[in-house]
Coordinates of C-alpha atoms (C1' of nucleotides) in Angstrom, one line a residue:
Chain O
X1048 CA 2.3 33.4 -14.4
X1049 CA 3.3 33.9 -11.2
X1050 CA 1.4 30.9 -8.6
X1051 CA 0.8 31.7 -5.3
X1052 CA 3.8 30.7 -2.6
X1053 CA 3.0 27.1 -1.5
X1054 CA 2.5 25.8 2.3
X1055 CA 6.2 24.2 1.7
X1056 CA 7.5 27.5 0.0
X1057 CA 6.3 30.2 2.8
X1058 CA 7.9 27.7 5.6
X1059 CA 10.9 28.4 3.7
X1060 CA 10.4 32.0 4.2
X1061 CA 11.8 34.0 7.0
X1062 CA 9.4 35.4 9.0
X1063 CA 8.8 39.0 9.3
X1064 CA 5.4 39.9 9.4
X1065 CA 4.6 39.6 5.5
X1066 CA 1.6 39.2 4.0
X1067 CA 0.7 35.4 2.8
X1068 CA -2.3 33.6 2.1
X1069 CA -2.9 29.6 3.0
X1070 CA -4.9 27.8 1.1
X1071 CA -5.4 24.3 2.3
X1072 CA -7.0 21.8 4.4
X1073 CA -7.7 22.2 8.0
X1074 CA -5.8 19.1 9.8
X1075 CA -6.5 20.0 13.6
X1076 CA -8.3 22.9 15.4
X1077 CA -7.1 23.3 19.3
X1078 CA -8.9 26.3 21.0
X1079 CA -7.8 28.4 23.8
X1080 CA -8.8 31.5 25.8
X1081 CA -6.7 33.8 24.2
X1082 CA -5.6 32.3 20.8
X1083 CA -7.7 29.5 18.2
X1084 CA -4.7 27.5 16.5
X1085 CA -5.2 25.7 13.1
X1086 CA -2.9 23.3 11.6
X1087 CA -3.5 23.7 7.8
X1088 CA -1.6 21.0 4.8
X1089 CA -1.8 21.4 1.2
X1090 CA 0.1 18.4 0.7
X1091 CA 3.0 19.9 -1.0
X1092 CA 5.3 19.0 2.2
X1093 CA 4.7 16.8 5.3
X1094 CA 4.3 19.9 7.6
X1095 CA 1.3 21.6 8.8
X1096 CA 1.1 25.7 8.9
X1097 CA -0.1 26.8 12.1
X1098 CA -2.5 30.0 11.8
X1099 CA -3.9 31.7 14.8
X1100 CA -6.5 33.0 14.9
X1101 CA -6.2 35.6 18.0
X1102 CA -9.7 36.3 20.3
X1103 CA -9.1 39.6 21.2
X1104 CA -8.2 41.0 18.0
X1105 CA -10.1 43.6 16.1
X1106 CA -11.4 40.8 12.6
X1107 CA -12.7 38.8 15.5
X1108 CA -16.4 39.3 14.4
X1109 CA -15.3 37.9 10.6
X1110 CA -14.6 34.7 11.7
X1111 CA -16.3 33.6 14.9
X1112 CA -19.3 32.4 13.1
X1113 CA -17.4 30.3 11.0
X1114 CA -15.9 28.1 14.1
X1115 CA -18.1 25.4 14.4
X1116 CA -17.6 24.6 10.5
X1117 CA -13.6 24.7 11.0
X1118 CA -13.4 20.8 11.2
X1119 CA -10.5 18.1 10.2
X1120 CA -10.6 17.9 6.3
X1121 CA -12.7 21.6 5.6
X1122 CA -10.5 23.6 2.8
X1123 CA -9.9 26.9 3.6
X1124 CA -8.3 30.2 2.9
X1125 CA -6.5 32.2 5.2
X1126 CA -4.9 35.5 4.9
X1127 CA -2.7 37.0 7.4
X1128 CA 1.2 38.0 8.8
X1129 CA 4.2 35.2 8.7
X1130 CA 5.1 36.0 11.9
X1131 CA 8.0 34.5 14.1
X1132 CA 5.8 31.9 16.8
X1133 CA 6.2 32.4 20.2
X1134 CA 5.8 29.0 21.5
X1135 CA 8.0 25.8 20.8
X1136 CA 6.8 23.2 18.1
X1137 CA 7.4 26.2 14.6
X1138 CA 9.5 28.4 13.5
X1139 CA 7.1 30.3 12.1
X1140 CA 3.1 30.8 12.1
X1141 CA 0.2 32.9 10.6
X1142 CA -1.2 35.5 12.4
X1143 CA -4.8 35.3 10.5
X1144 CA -6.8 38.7 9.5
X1145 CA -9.3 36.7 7.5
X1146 CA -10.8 33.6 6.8
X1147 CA -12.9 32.0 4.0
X1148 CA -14.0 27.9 3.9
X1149 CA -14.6 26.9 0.7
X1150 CA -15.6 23.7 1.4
X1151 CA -17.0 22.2 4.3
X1152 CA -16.4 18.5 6.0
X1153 CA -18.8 17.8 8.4
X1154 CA -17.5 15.6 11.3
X1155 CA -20.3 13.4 11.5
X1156 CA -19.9 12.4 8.0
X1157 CA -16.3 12.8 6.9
X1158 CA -14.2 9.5 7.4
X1159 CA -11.0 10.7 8.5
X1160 CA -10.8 11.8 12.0
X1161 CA -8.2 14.0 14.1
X1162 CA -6.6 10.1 15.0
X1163 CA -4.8 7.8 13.6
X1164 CA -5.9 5.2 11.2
X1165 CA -5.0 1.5 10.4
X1166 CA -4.0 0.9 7.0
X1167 CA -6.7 -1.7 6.2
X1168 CA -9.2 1.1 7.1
X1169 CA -7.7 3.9 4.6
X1170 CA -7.6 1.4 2.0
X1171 CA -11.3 1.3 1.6
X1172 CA -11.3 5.0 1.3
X1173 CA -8.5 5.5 -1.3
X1174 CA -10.2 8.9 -2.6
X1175 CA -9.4 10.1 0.7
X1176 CA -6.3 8.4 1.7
X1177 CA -4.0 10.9 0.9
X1178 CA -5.3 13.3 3.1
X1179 CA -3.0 11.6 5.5
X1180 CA 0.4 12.1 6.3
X1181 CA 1.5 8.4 5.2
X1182 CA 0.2 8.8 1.8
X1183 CA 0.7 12.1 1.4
X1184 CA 4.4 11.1 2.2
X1185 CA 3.9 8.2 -0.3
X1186 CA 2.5 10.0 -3.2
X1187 CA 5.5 13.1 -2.7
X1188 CA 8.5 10.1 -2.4
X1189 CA 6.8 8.1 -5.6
X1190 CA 6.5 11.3 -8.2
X1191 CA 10.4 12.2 -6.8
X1192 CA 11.3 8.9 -7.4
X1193 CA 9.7 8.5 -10.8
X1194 CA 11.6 12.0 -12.1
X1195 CA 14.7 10.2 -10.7
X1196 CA 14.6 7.6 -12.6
X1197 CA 14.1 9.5 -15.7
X1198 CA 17.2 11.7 -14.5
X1199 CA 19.2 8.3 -13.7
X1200 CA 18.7 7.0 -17.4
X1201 CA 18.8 10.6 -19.5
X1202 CA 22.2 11.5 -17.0
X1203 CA 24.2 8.5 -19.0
X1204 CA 22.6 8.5 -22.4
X1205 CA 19.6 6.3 -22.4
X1206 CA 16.5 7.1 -24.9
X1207 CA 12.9 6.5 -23.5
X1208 CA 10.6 4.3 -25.3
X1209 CA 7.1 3.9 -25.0
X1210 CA 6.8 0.3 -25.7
X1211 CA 2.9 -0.4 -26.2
X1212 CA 0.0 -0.9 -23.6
X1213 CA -1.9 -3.6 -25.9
X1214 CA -0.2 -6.1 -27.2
X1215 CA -1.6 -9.1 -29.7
X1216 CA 1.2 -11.4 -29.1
X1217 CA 0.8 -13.6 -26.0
X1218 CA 4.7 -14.6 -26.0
X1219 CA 5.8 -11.6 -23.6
X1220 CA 6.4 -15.1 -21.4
X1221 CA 6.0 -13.3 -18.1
X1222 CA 2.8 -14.5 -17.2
X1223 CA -1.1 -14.4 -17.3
X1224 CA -2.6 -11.9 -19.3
X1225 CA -5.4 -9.3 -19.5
X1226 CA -7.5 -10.3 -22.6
X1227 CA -8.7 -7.0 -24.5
X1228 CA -11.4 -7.2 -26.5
X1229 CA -14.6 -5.1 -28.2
X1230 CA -16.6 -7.8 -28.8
X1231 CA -20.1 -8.2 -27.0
X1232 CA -19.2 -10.9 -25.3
X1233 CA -22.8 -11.3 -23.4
X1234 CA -24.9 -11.1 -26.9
X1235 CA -22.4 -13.8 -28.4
X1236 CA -22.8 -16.0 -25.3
X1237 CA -26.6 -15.2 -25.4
X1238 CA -27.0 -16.3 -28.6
X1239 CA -25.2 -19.3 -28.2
X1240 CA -22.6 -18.2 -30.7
X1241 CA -18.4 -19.0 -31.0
X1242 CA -16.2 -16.2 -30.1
X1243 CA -14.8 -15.1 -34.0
X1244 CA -11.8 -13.4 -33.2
X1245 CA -11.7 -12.6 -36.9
X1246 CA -14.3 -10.1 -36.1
X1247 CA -12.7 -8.5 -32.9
X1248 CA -11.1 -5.2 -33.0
X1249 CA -7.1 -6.1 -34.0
X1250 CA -8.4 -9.5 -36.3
X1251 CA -7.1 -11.7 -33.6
X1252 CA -6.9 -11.8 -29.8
X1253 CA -5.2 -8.8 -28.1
X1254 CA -3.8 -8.4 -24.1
X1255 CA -2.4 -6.0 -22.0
X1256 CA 1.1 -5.9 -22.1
X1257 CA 3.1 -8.1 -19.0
X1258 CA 6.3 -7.0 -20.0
X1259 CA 7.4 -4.2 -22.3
X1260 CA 11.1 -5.9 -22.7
X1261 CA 11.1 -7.5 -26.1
X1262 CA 9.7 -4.7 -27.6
X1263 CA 12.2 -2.3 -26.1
X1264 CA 15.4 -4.6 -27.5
X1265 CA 13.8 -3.5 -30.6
X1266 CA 15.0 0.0 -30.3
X1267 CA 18.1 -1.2 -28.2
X1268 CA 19.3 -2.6 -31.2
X1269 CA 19.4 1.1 -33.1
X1270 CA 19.6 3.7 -30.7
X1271 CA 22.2 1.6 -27.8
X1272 CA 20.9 2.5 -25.2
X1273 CA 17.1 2.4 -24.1
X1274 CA 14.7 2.2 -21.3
X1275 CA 10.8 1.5 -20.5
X1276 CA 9.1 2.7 -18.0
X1277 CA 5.4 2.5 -17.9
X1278 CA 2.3 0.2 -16.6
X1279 CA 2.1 -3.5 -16.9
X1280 CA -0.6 -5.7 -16.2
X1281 CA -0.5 -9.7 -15.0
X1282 CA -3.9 -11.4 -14.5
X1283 CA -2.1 -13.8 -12.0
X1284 CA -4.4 -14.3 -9.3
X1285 CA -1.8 -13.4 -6.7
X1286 CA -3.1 -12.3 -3.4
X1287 CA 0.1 -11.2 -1.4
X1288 CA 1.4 -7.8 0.5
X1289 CA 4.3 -7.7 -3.3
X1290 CA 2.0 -8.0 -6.1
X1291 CA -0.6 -6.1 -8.1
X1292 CA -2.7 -6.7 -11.3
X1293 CA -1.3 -3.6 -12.6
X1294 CA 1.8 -2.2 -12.0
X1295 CA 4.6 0.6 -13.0
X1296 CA 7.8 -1.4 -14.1
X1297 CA 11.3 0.6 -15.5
X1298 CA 13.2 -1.7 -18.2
X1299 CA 16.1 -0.5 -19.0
X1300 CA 18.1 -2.4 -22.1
X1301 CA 21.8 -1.9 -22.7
X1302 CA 23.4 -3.3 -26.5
X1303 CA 26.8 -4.7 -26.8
X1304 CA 26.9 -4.8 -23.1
X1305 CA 27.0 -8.2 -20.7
X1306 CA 25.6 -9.1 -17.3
X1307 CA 28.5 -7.1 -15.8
X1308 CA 27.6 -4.1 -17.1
X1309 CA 24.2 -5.0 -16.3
X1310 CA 25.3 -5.9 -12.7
X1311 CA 26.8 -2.7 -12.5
X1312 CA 23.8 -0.5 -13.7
X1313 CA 21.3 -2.4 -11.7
X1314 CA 23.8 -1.3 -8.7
X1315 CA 24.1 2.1 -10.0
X1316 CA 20.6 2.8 -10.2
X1317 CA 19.6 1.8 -6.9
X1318 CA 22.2 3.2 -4.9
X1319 CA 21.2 6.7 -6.8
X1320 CA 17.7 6.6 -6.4
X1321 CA 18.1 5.7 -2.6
X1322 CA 20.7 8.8 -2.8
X1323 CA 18.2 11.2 -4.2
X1324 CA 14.8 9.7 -1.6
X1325 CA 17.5 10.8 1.5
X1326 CA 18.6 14.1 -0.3
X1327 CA 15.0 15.2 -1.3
X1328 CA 12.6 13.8 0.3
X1329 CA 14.3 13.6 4.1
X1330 CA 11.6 14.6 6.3
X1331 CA 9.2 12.6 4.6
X1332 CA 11.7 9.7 4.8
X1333 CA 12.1 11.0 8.5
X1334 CA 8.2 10.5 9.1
X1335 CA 8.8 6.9 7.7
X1336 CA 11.5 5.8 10.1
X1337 CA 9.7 7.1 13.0
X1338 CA 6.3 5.8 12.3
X1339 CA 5.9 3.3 10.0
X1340 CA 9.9 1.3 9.9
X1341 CA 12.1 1.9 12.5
X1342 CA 15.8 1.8 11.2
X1343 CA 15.0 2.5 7.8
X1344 CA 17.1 5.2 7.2
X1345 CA 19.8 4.1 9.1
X1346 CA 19.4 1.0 6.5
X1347 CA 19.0 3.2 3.3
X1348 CA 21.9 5.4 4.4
X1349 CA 23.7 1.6 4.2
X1350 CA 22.6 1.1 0.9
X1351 CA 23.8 3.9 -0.5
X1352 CA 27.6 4.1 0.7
X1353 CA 28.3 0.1 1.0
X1354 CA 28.8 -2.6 -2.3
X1355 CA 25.9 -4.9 -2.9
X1356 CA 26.9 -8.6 -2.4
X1357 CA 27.1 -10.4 -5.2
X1358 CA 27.1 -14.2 -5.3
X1359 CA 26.3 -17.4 -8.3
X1360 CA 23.4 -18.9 -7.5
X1361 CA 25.6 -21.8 -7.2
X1362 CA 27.0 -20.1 -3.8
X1363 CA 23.7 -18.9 -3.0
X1364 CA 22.4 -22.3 -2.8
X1365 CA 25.9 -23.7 -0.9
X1366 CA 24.9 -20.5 1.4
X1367 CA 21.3 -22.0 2.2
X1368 CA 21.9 -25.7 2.4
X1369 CA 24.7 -24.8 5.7
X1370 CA 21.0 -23.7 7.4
X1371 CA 18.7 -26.2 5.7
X1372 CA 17.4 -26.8 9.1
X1373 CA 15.8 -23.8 9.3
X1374 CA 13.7 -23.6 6.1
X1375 CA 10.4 -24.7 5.5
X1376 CA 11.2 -26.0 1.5
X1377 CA 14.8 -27.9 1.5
X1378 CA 17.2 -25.3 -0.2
X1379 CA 18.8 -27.6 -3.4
X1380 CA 20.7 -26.9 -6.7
X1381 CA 17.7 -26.4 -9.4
X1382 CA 15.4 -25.4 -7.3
X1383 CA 14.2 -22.0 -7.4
X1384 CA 14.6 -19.6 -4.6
X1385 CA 11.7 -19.4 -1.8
X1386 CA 10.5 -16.3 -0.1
X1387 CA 12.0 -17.9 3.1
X1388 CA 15.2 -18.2 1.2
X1389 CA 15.9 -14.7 -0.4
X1390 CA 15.1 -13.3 3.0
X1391 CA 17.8 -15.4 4.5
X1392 CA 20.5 -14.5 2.1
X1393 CA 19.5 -10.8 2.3
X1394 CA 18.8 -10.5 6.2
X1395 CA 21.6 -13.4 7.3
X1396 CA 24.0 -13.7 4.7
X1397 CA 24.4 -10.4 3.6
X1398 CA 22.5 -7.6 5.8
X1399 CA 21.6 -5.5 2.6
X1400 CA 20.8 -6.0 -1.2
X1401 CA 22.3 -8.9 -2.5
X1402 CA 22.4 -9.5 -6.5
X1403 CA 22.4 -13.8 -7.4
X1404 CA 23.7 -14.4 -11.2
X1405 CA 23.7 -17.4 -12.8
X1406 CA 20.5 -19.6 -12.1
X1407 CA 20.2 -22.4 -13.8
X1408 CA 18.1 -22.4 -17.3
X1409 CA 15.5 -24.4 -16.1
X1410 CA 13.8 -22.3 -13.4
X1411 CA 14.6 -19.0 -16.0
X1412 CA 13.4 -17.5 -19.5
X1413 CA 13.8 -18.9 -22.7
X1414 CA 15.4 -15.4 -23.8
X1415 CA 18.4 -15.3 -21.2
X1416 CA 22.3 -16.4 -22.5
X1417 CA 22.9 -19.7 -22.1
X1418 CA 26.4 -19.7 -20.5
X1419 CA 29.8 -22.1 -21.2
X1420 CA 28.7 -24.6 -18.6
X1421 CA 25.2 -26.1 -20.3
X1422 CA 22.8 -25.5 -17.5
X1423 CA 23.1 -22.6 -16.2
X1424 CA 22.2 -18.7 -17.9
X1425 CA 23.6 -15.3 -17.3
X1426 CA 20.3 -13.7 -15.2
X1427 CA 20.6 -11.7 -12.5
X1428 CA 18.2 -11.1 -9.4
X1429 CA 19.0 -8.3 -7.2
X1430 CA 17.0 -9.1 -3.7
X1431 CA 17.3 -6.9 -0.9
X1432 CA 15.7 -7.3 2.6
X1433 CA 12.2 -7.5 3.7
X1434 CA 10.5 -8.5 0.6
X1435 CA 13.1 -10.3 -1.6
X1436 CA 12.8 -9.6 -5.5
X1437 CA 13.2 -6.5 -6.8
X1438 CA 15.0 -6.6 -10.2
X1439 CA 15.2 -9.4 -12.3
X1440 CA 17.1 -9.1 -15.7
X1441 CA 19.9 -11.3 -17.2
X1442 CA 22.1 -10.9 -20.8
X1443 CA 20.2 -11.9 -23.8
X1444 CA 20.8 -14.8 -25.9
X1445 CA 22.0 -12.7 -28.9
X1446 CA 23.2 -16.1 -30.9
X1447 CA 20.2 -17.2 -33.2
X1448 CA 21.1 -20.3 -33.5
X1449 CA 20.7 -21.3 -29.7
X1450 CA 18.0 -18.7 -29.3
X1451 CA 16.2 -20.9 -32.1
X1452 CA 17.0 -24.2 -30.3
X1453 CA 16.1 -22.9 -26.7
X1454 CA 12.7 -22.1 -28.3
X1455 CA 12.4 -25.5 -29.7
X1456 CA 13.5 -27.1 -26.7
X1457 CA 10.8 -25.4 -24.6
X1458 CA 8.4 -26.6 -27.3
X1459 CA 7.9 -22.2 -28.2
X1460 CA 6.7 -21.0 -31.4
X1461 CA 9.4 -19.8 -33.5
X1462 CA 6.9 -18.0 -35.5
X1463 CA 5.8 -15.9 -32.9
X1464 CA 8.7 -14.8 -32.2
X1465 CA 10.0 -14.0 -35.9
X1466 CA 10.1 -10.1 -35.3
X1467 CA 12.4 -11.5 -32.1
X1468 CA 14.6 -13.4 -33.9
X1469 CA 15.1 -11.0 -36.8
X1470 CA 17.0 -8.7 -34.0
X1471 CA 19.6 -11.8 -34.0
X1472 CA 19.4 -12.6 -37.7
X1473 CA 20.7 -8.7 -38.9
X1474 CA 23.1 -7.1 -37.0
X1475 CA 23.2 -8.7 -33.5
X1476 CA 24.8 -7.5 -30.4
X1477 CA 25.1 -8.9 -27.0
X1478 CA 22.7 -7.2 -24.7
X1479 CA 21.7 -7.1 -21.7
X1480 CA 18.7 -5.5 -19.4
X1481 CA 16.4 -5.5 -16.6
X1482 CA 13.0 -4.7 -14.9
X1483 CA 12.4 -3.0 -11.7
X1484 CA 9.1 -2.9 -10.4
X1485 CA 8.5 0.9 -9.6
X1486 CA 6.3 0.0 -6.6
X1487 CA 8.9 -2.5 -4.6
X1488 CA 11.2 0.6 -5.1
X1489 CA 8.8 2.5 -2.9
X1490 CA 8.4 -0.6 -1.0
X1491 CA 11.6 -0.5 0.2
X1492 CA 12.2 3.2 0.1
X1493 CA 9.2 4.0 1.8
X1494 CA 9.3 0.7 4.3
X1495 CA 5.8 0.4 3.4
X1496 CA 4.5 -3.0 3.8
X1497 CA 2.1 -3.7 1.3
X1498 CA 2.3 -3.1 -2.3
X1499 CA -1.1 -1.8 -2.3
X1500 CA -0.4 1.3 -0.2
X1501 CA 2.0 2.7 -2.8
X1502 CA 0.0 2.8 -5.4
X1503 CA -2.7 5.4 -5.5
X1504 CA -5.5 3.1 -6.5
X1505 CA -4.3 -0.6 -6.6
X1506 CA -5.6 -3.3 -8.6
X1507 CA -5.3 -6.7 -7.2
X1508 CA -7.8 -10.1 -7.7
X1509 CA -11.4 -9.0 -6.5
X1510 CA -10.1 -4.9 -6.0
X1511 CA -10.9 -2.4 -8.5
X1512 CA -12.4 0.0 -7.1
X1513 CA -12.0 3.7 -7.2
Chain F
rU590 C1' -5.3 -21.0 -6.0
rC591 C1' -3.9 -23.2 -1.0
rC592 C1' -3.1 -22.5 4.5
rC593 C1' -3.9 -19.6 9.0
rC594 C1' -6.3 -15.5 11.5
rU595 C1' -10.3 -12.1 11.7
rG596 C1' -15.5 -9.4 11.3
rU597 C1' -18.8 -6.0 18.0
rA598 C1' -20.1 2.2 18.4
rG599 C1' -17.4 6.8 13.3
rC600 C1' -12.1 4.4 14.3
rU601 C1' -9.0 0.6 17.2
rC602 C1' -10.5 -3.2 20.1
rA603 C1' -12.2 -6.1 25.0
rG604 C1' -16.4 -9.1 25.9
rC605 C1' -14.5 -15.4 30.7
rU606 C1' -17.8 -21.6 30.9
rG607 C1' -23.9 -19.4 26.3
rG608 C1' -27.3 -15.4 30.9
rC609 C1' -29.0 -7.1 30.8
rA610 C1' -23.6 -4.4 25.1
rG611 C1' -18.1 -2.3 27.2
rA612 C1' -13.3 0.7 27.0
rG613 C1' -9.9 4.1 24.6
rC614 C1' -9.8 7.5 20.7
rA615 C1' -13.1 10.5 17.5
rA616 C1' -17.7 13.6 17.7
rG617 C1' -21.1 17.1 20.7
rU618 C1' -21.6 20.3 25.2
rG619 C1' -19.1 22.8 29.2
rG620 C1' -14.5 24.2 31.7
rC621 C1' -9.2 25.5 31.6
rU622 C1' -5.0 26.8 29.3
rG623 C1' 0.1 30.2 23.4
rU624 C1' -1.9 25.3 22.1
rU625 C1' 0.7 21.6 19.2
rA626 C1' -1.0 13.3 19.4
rA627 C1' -3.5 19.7 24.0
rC628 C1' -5.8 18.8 29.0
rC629 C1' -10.3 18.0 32.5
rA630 C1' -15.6 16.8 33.1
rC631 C1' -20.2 15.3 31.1
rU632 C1' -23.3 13.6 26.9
rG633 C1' -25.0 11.1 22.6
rG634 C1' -23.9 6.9 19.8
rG635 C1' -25.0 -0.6 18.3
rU636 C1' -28.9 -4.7 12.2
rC637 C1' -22.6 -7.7 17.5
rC638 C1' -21.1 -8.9 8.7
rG639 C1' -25.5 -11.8 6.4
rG640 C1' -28.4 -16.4 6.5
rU641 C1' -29.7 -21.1 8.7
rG642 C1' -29.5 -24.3 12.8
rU643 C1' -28.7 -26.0 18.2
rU644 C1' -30.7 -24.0 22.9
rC645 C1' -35.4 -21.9 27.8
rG646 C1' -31.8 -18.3 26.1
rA647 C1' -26.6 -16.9 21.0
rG648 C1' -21.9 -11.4 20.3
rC649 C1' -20.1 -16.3 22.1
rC650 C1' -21.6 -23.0 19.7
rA651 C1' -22.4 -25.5 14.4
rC652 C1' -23.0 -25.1 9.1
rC653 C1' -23.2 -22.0 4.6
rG654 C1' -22.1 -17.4 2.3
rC655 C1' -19.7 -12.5 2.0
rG656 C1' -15.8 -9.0 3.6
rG657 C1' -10.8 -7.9 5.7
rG658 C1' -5.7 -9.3 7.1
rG659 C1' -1.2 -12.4 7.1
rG660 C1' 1.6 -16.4 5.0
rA661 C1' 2.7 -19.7 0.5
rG662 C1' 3.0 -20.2 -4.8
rC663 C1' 3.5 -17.2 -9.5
rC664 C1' 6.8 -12.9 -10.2
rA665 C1' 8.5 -7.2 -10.6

RNA sequence: UCCCCUGUAGCUCAGCUGGCAGAGCAAGUGGCUGUUAACCACUGGGUCCGGUGUUCGAGCCACCGCGGGGGAGCCA
């Protein structure tokens, strides 16, 4: 099946009076005496087709009646001649010979307007949003980026798993969960009866997944070499600009492999996914720089071609208490890292990503390798400027006897776990993997400031609709 | 969950010490011009988030509620 040319693909074209049809959205409509211009999008690139509709010539009469509908947001369909443009501002334009709408936006009624709009408004209108440039932009950088990181992982040998959505165990241990259930909840309550999870759909209380990383060491521990990448769900009630209630997160999972090689793939992987936004998606990384983050691809072009810092969190901490001053929460050894702080090391210290190893056990998971020294474990945070976290992944602790102990000291259920700890009972391997949340990649690809604009309908305490 | 800011035209906002509701953009009309964030002129457009109170009088002050934004914590 041959589908007709694109907006994207007939820009590609050179112009010489061919015959190509538009099919799009109208974006702008500027009249003049002698010539009507229309900038049509069909979202497949940032750019605009400009189609003119000359007054003097002959189809005139076909589409005069049709001006007062040809408003920001109708869909139309335009047939005419890719012909070279006269003026400055394109390469190339339409010279239009007819002209359909097949839908209509009436301007008193249709949201979006021929200006620009805040943020806060377009996020009330997320059916519409991405009738914009910005999330047009942000919905063309997020599939490319999504297809790049399948490319990343298939490229050096790692086998996608689909790690389940609803999960009955509540020991994923990465925080609050999302209760699934089929009971009638209101008759139960109504009738004054107790909740018999016997009688719900699993036989026992079921969640939505937070974390699809023990069940993926499953399958690292047979095929090597693994990697998640699908939604996760957290029922914190976290109201900032970096988190959502549901989210895409990539967990990759590496066996017989430490935190150096896990250093190194982390590194890998976001100096190539940065590579490919610059290569493929450059003028819609262009539109970002110049409108919504200056410098950002003067930053990302840094990313890509310099070594992330790496530093213990031992040095981090040395690093922060030279400028305690300057912090709101005293920087200490034990204590976890603040906003204030990662931002510090990332902008100050280090000017780019930085990757901290080594934290101690307390403020970490009860599934990370316990190293030689007794408090501290072999995770690994890579932070990067702006935002802070956007990895976190560490070696496992692939000795069950102090994966057993760890569990006890942290007063875990070992039974919960026993599918867990049979990975360590037959045929153990050091392993080692991390999670990257999908939409602080586009946070910091994009330089997009708030997680909720990179996700096409985001789901957050109080915000679900759409 | 905590702290701070905020809610006025379709959008973004101004509105002083409480005294007749304003601007820019958008829209509509007309003009001009191969225009391109088009330009010029005119016109229409308001439950000042909701409720209660104080006052001769509330967009403005007080209290309660709801919505939005930013920061913190939790984390990815």
């Amino acid at each position: 099946m041959d589908l007709p040319l694109t907006i994207r693909q007939i820009l590609a074209l050179e112009p010489t009076g061919q015959k190509v049809e538009i099919r799009g959205w109208l974006r702008t409509k500027r009249e003049t005496k002698n010539a009507i211009f229309l900038e049509v999008n069909d979202g497949s690139c940032l750019r605009n087709i400009q189609c003119v509709l000359g007054t003097e010539s002959p189809q005139r009469a076909s589409w005069e009646n049709l001006l007062p509908r040809l408003t920001t947001g109708a869909s139309i369909i335009a047939q005419g001649n890719l012909v070279p443009s006269p003026a400055k501002g394109q390469a190339a334009e339409v010279a239009v010979e007819s002209l359909r709408i097949i839908g209509d936006a009436p301007a008193d009624t249709y949201p979006l307007q021929k200006k620009a709009h805040s943020m806060e408004f377009l996020r009330e209108i997320a059916h519409l949003r991405v009738r914009t440039n910005t999330f047009g932009a942000i919905a063309r950088v997020r599939n490319r980026m999504a297809f790049a990181i399948h490319q990343f992982f298939q490229e050096r040998g790692f086998y996608y798993v689909h790690t389940p959505i609803i999960t009955a165990s509540d020991c994923e241990g990465a925080g609050a969960m999302f209760q699934v259930t089929t009971l009638d909840l209101d008759a139960l309550a109504q009738a004054g009866k107790p909740v018999d999870y016997d009688k719900d759909f699993f036989g026992k209380k079921a969640y939505l997944t937070v974390s699809g990383q023990l069940n993926v060491e499953t399958y690292c521990q047979a095929l090597s070499r693994v990697y998640t990448f699908g939604p996760t769900f957290r029922a914190e009630n976290s109201n900032t600009t970096r988190h959502l209630a549901e989210f895409w997160m990539i967990e990759p999972e590496m066996a017989f492999a430490d935190i150096r090689d896990n250093i190194a793939l982390a590194t890998d992987f976001i100096q190539y996914l940065v590579a490919v936004a610059l290569r493929d998606c450059a003028s819609d990384l262009e539109f970002f720089d110049q409108r919504i983050q200056p410098g950002l691809l003067a930053s990302l072009e840094k990313v890509v071609s310099s070594p992330f810092t790496h530093m213990t969190y031992t040095e981090a901490v040395r690093e922060l208490e030279k400028a305690a001053g300057s912090f709101e929460f005293k920087p200490f050894w034990g204590c976890d890292l603040q906003s204030e702080h990662e931002k510090y090391l990332t902008e100050k210290v280090a000017g780019g990503p930085v990757v901290v190893t080594d934290y101690p056990k307390e403020i970490k998971a009860f599934y990370m390798k316990q190293n030689e020294d007794g408090r501290t474990v072999a995770a690994m945070d890579v932070l990067v400027p702006r935002f802070g976290e956007i990895i976190g992944g560490s070696e496992r602790e692939w000795r069950l006897d102090l994966l057993e102990k760890r569990i006890d000291e942290l007063g875990l259920s070992k039974d919960a776990y026993r599918w867990y700890l049979d990975l360590r009972r037959f045929g153990s391997t050091p392993h080692a993997g991390f999670g990257l949340g999908f939409e602080r990649l586009l946070l910091y690809i994009t330089g997009m400031t708030n997680i909720r604009d990179v996700i096409p309908f985001p789901r957050a305490p109080r915000l679900a609709d759409f």
